[in-house]
Amino acid sequence: MKKPSAIFIIRVLLFSATVVSLFFVPWILVKAWILPLPNTVQDQVDEAISHGFDGMIVYVQKADQTPRFYAGGFKDRKTETPADPHSLFKIASISKLFVAVSITKLVAKERLSLDASIADFYPDLVGKLPYAEQITVRQMVQHRSGMPDFTYSGAYWQDNQGQGKDPLDYALDMPTSFAPGEDYEYSNTNYLFLRRIIEQTVGYSHQQFIKEEILDRLKLQNTYSSLAQVNLDDVMSGYYVGDDTDYKSVENGMLATAQDIGIFLRALNDGSVFDEGEQAIYSSIYVYEHGGLVPGYQSLAEYNAEIDTVVVQFINTTDFNGYEWNLSQIILGRIFDILENE
C-alpha cells in the first residue's frame, strides 16, 4: 500500500485545524459584521441591542447640522427603564483627552516642560520606580514610559479598586515593561502621574483646572469629575456579562452625557478648545479620538474628517475578554458607514 505523501498529510492537518478552529470563531462578531447595513442609525442601534447589549446611546453631529440622538435597550434593566440619550455615563479613558489638553495648555504657558521627568516632581521615587529620572512628561502622555498599568494588577481588583490605597503602590509592585521611549504600551499609570503633575503645577485639583480651562470654555454643563457631584438617578446603569450587579454606584472618575463628549470632541478636532499655538503642541503628543472601558461601561468617541462627523457611542454592557469591546467597534464602524451613505 502506497504511503501518503508529506504534502497530502500537511493538507489533511491544515484542513483539520481549520475545522477545529471554526468551533472557536466568535460567530456573533462575524454576523454583526456581515449583516446587511441598515438604512438608519436607529435601526443599527436596535440591531446592536439584539446582539446582547443591555443599553446603548449614540450621539451624531454632522458638519453644521443639529445633533441627533439615538438610544436602545435599557437605562436600568431591573426596572426596564428605557435608555435615555441624555443620561450621564462613565467615560473612563476618554478622560485622558481632557488630561492631554490640560498638559498642552500648561506647556504652552511655559508652566510645564514636556521634557521634565517624574523625578523632578517626585524625587522620593528615585530607587523605587525604575527609570524615574528618565521618564518624561511627553513619554507619559504618549504611553511610551514603560511603566506597568496598575489596573493589570490582580490585587488592585481584589482590593475593590484599591479601597483608598494609592494605585501607584500596585504599579511599583509590577515589573517595568521596557526602558522609557523604547516602545509603546497603554498604561493608566501614566495618566495617574499626569493628573498629579497638573496639580503640583497649578496648586489645586486637576479636576478644577479641567473645569476652568475646558468645560467652562465650551459651556459643558453635564460633565463631572465623580459620582459625588451627580444625582445617581441620572446615571445609566452598567453591567458585566454573567454578573447581575449594577455597577452604577461604583466610583470610576469622570461622567458626562454623550452630547458633552461630542461637543468636546468637535472642539478638539477643529481646534476651538485651544488657544494660539496649543494645537501644534497637542498634535505632537496625543490623539484626537478615544475609547473608555470600566466594569459596566464602554464608550467610543470618534471623528471622521471625510464626512466632518462626530459620533459618540455609549454601551452599558462589558466584559474584559474583548468580545463586547470588539462588537462595539464593529457597530460604530457600521454607524459611520450609514452616515457616509446619507
Short mmCIF file of N, CA and C in Angstrom, two decimals, residues 159-233:
data_model
loop_
_atom_site.label_atom_id
_atom_site.label_comp_id
_atom_site.label_asym_id
_atom_site.label_seq_id
_atom_site.Cartn_x
_atom_site.Cartn_y
_atom_site.Cartn_z
N ASP A 159 -8.77 44.12 45.82
CA ASP A 159 -8.94 45.12 46.87
C ASP A 159 -10.05 46.11 46.53
N ASN A 160 -10.93 45.71 45.57
CA ASN A 160 -12.05 46.57 45.17
C ASN A 160 -11.54 47.93 44.71
N GLN A 161 -10.66 47.88 43.69
CA GLN A 161 -10.05 49.05 43.11
C GLN A 161 -9.29 49.87 44.16
N GLY A 162 -8.59 49.19 45.02
CA GLY A 162 -7.68 49.87 45.94
C GLY A 162 -8.27 50.21 47.28
N GLN A 163 -9.58 50.47 47.35
CA GLN A 163 -10.24 50.86 48.60
C GLN A 163 -9.45 51.96 49.33
N GLY A 164 -9.08 52.98 48.58
CA GLY A 164 -8.38 54.11 49.19
C GLY A 164 -6.88 54.00 49.16
N LYS A 165 -6.35 52.83 48.82
CA LYS A 165 -4.90 52.66 48.72
C LYS A 165 -4.40 53.37 47.46
N ASP A 166 -3.19 53.93 47.51
CA ASP A 166 -2.63 54.63 46.36
C ASP A 166 -2.42 53.63 45.22
N PRO A 167 -3.06 53.87 44.05
CA PRO A 167 -2.88 52.95 42.92
C PRO A 167 -1.42 52.78 42.51
N LEU A 168 -0.61 53.80 42.77
CA LEU A 168 0.80 53.72 42.42
C LEU A 168 1.48 52.54 43.12
N ASP A 169 1.02 52.21 44.32
CA ASP A 169 1.63 51.11 45.06
C ASP A 169 1.51 49.79 44.29
N TYR A 170 0.42 49.61 43.57
CA TYR A 170 0.25 48.40 42.78
C TYR A 170 1.22 48.39 41.61
N ALA A 171 1.40 49.55 40.97
CA ALA A 171 2.33 49.65 39.84
C ALA A 171 3.76 49.39 40.28
N LEU A 172 4.14 49.87 41.46
CA LEU A 172 5.50 49.70 41.94
C LEU A 172 5.83 48.24 42.23
N ASP A 173 4.79 47.44 42.44
CA ASP A 173 5.00 46.01 42.70
C ASP A 173 5.10 45.19 41.42
N MET A 174 4.96 45.84 40.26
CA MET A 174 4.97 45.15 38.98
C MET A 174 6.26 45.46 38.22
N PRO A 175 6.71 44.56 37.35
CA PRO A 175 7.94 44.80 36.59
C PRO A 175 7.74 45.86 35.51
N THR A 176 8.79 46.64 35.26
CA THR A 176 8.77 47.61 34.18
C THR A 176 8.69 46.90 32.84
N SER A 177 7.91 47.45 31.91
CA SER A 177 7.70 46.79 30.63
C SER A 177 8.87 46.98 29.67
N PHE A 178 9.47 48.18 29.67
CA PHE A 178 10.59 48.49 28.79
C PHE A 178 11.21 49.81 29.23
N ALA A 179 12.40 50.11 28.72
CA ALA A 179 13.06 51.37 29.04
C ALA A 179 12.29 52.52 28.39
N PRO A 180 12.26 53.69 29.03
CA PRO A 180 11.49 54.82 28.50
C PRO A 180 11.81 55.14 27.04
N GLY A 181 10.77 55.30 26.24
CA GLY A 181 10.93 55.69 24.85
C GLY A 181 11.21 54.56 23.89
N GLU A 182 11.42 53.35 24.38
CA GLU A 182 11.81 52.24 23.51
C GLU A 182 10.63 51.50 22.89
N ASP A 183 9.42 51.73 23.40
CA ASP A 183 8.27 51.00 22.89
C ASP A 183 7.00 51.76 23.28
N TYR A 184 5.88 51.19 22.93
CA TYR A 184 4.57 51.74 23.29
C TYR A 184 3.79 50.69 24.06
N GLU A 185 3.18 51.11 25.18
CA GLU A 185 2.26 50.24 25.91
C GLU A 185 1.28 51.12 26.68
N TYR A 186 0.01 50.96 26.35
CA TYR A 186 -1.03 51.75 27.02
C TYR A 186 -1.02 51.45 28.51
N SER A 187 -0.95 52.50 29.33
CA SER A 187 -0.86 52.30 30.77
C SER A 187 -1.56 53.43 31.52
N ASN A 188 -2.53 53.06 32.35
CA ASN A 188 -3.24 54.05 33.15
C ASN A 188 -2.33 54.72 34.17
N THR A 189 -1.22 54.07 34.51
CA THR A 189 -0.27 54.66 35.46
C THR A 189 0.28 55.98 34.93
N ASN A 190 0.47 56.07 33.62
CA ASN A 190 0.94 57.31 33.02
C ASN A 190 0.03 58.48 33.38
N TYR A 191 -1.26 58.27 33.24
CA TYR A 191 -2.21 59.37 33.44
C TYR A 191 -2.50 59.60 34.92
N LEU A 192 -2.25 58.60 35.75
CA LEU A 192 -2.27 58.83 37.19
C LEU A 192 -1.22 59.88 37.56
N PHE A 193 -0.01 59.71 37.02
CA PHE A 193 1.06 60.67 37.27
C PHE A 193 0.75 62.03 36.65
N LEU A 194 0.23 62.05 35.44
CA LEU A 194 -0.04 63.32 34.76
C LEU A 194 -1.05 64.15 35.53
N ARG A 195 -2.07 63.52 36.06
CA ARG A 195 -3.07 64.26 36.85
C ARG A 195 -2.41 64.89 38.08
N ARG A 196 -1.51 64.13 38.71
CA ARG A 196 -0.84 64.65 39.90
C ARG A 196 0.16 65.75 39.54
N ILE A 197 0.77 65.64 38.39
CA ILE A 197 1.71 66.67 37.94
C ILE A 197 0.96 67.97 37.64
N ILE A 198 -0.22 67.86 37.05
CA ILE A 198 -1.05 69.05 36.84
C ILE A 198 -1.32 69.74 38.17
N GLU A 199 -1.67 68.95 39.18
CA GLU A 199 -2.00 69.51 40.49
C GLU A 199 -0.78 70.16 41.15
N GLN A 200 0.38 69.55 41.01
CA GLN A 200 1.60 70.16 41.55
C GLN A 200 1.90 71.47 40.85
N THR A 201 1.63 71.53 39.56
CA THR A 201 1.95 72.70 38.76
C THR A 201 1.03 73.87 39.06
N VAL A 202 -0.28 73.60 39.17
CA VAL A 202 -1.24 74.70 39.34
C VAL A 202 -1.58 74.97 40.79
N GLY A 203 -1.33 74.00 41.68
CA GLY A 203 -1.58 74.21 43.10
C GLY A 203 -2.98 73.89 43.55
N TYR A 204 -3.77 73.26 42.68
CA TYR A 204 -5.12 72.81 43.07
C TYR A 204 -5.48 71.60 42.21
N SER A 205 -6.70 71.10 42.37
CA SER A 205 -7.05 69.83 41.74
C SER A 205 -7.04 69.90 40.21
N HIS A 206 -6.67 68.80 39.61
CA HIS A 206 -6.69 68.75 38.15
C HIS A 206 -8.13 68.85 37.63
N GLN A 207 -9.09 68.38 38.43
CA GLN A 207 -10.50 68.48 38.02
C GLN A 207 -10.92 69.94 37.89
N GLN A 208 -10.47 70.77 38.83
CA GLN A 208 -10.81 72.19 38.77
C GLN A 208 -10.13 72.85 37.57
N PHE A 209 -8.90 72.45 37.29
CA PHE A 209 -8.20 73.01 36.13
C PHE A 209 -8.93 72.64 34.84
N ILE A 210 -9.37 71.38 34.73
CA ILE A 210 -10.13 70.96 33.55
C ILE A 210 -11.41 71.75 33.43
N LYS A 211 -12.08 71.99 34.54
CA LYS A 211 -13.31 72.77 34.52
C LYS A 211 -13.06 74.18 34.02
N GLU A 212 -12.03 74.82 34.56
CA GLU A 212 -11.75 76.22 34.20
C GLU A 212 -11.28 76.36 32.76
N GLU A 213 -10.42 75.44 32.32
CA GLU A 213 -9.77 75.60 31.03
C GLU A 213 -10.51 74.94 29.87
N ILE A 214 -11.39 73.97 30.17
CA ILE A 214 -12.05 73.24 29.09
C ILE A 214 -13.57 73.29 29.22
N LEU A 215 -14.09 72.82 30.36
CA LEU A 215 -15.54 72.70 30.50
C LEU A 215 -16.22 74.07 30.42
N ASP A 216 -15.72 75.03 31.19
CA ASP A 216 -16.33 76.37 31.18
C ASP A 216 -16.18 77.03 29.81
N ARG A 217 -15.03 76.83 29.19
CA ARG A 217 -14.78 77.43 27.88
C ARG A 217 -15.78 76.93 26.85
N LEU A 218 -16.10 75.63 26.90
CA LEU A 218 -17.00 75.03 25.92
C LEU A 218 -18.45 74.98 26.42
N LYS A 219 -18.69 75.54 27.61
CA LYS A 219 -20.02 75.56 28.21
C LYS A 219 -20.59 74.15 28.37
N LEU A 220 -19.74 73.25 28.83
CA LEU A 220 -20.16 71.87 29.08
C LEU A 220 -20.67 71.76 30.51
N GLN A 221 -21.97 71.68 30.67
CA GLN A 221 -22.59 71.69 31.98
C GLN A 221 -23.01 70.30 32.46
N ASN A 222 -22.70 69.29 31.65
CA ASN A 222 -23.07 67.92 32.03
C ASN A 222 -21.86 66.99 31.99
N THR A 223 -20.73 67.50 32.45
CA THR A 223 -19.51 66.71 32.60
C THR A 223 -19.03 66.88 34.04
N TYR A 224 -18.77 65.77 34.71
CA TYR A 224 -18.45 65.81 36.14
C TYR A 224 -17.24 64.93 36.44
N SER A 225 -16.58 65.23 37.54
CA SER A 225 -15.36 64.50 37.88
C SER A 225 -15.61 63.25 38.71
N SER A 226 -16.79 63.15 39.35
CA SER A 226 -17.06 61.97 40.17
C SER A 226 -18.55 61.81 40.43
N LEU A 227 -18.91 60.65 40.95
CA LEU A 227 -20.30 60.37 41.31
C LEU A 227 -20.81 61.30 42.40
N ALA A 228 -19.89 61.79 43.23
CA ALA A 228 -20.30 62.65 44.34
C ALA A 228 -20.95 63.94 43.87
N GLN A 229 -20.75 64.31 42.61
CA GLN A 229 -21.28 65.57 42.08
C GLN A 229 -22.62 65.43 41.37
N VAL A 230 -23.12 64.20 41.26
CA VAL A 230 -24.30 63.98 40.44
C VAL A 230 -25.40 63.27 41.22
N ASN A 231 -26.60 63.32 40.64
CA ASN A 231 -27.73 62.54 41.14
C ASN A 231 -27.61 61.15 40.51
N LEU A 232 -27.51 60.11 41.34
CA LEU A 232 -27.29 58.76 40.83
C LEU A 232 -28.41 58.32 39.89
N ASP A 233 -29.59 58.88 40.05
CA ASP A 233 -30.71 58.52 39.17
C ASP A 233 -30.48 58.98 37.74
#
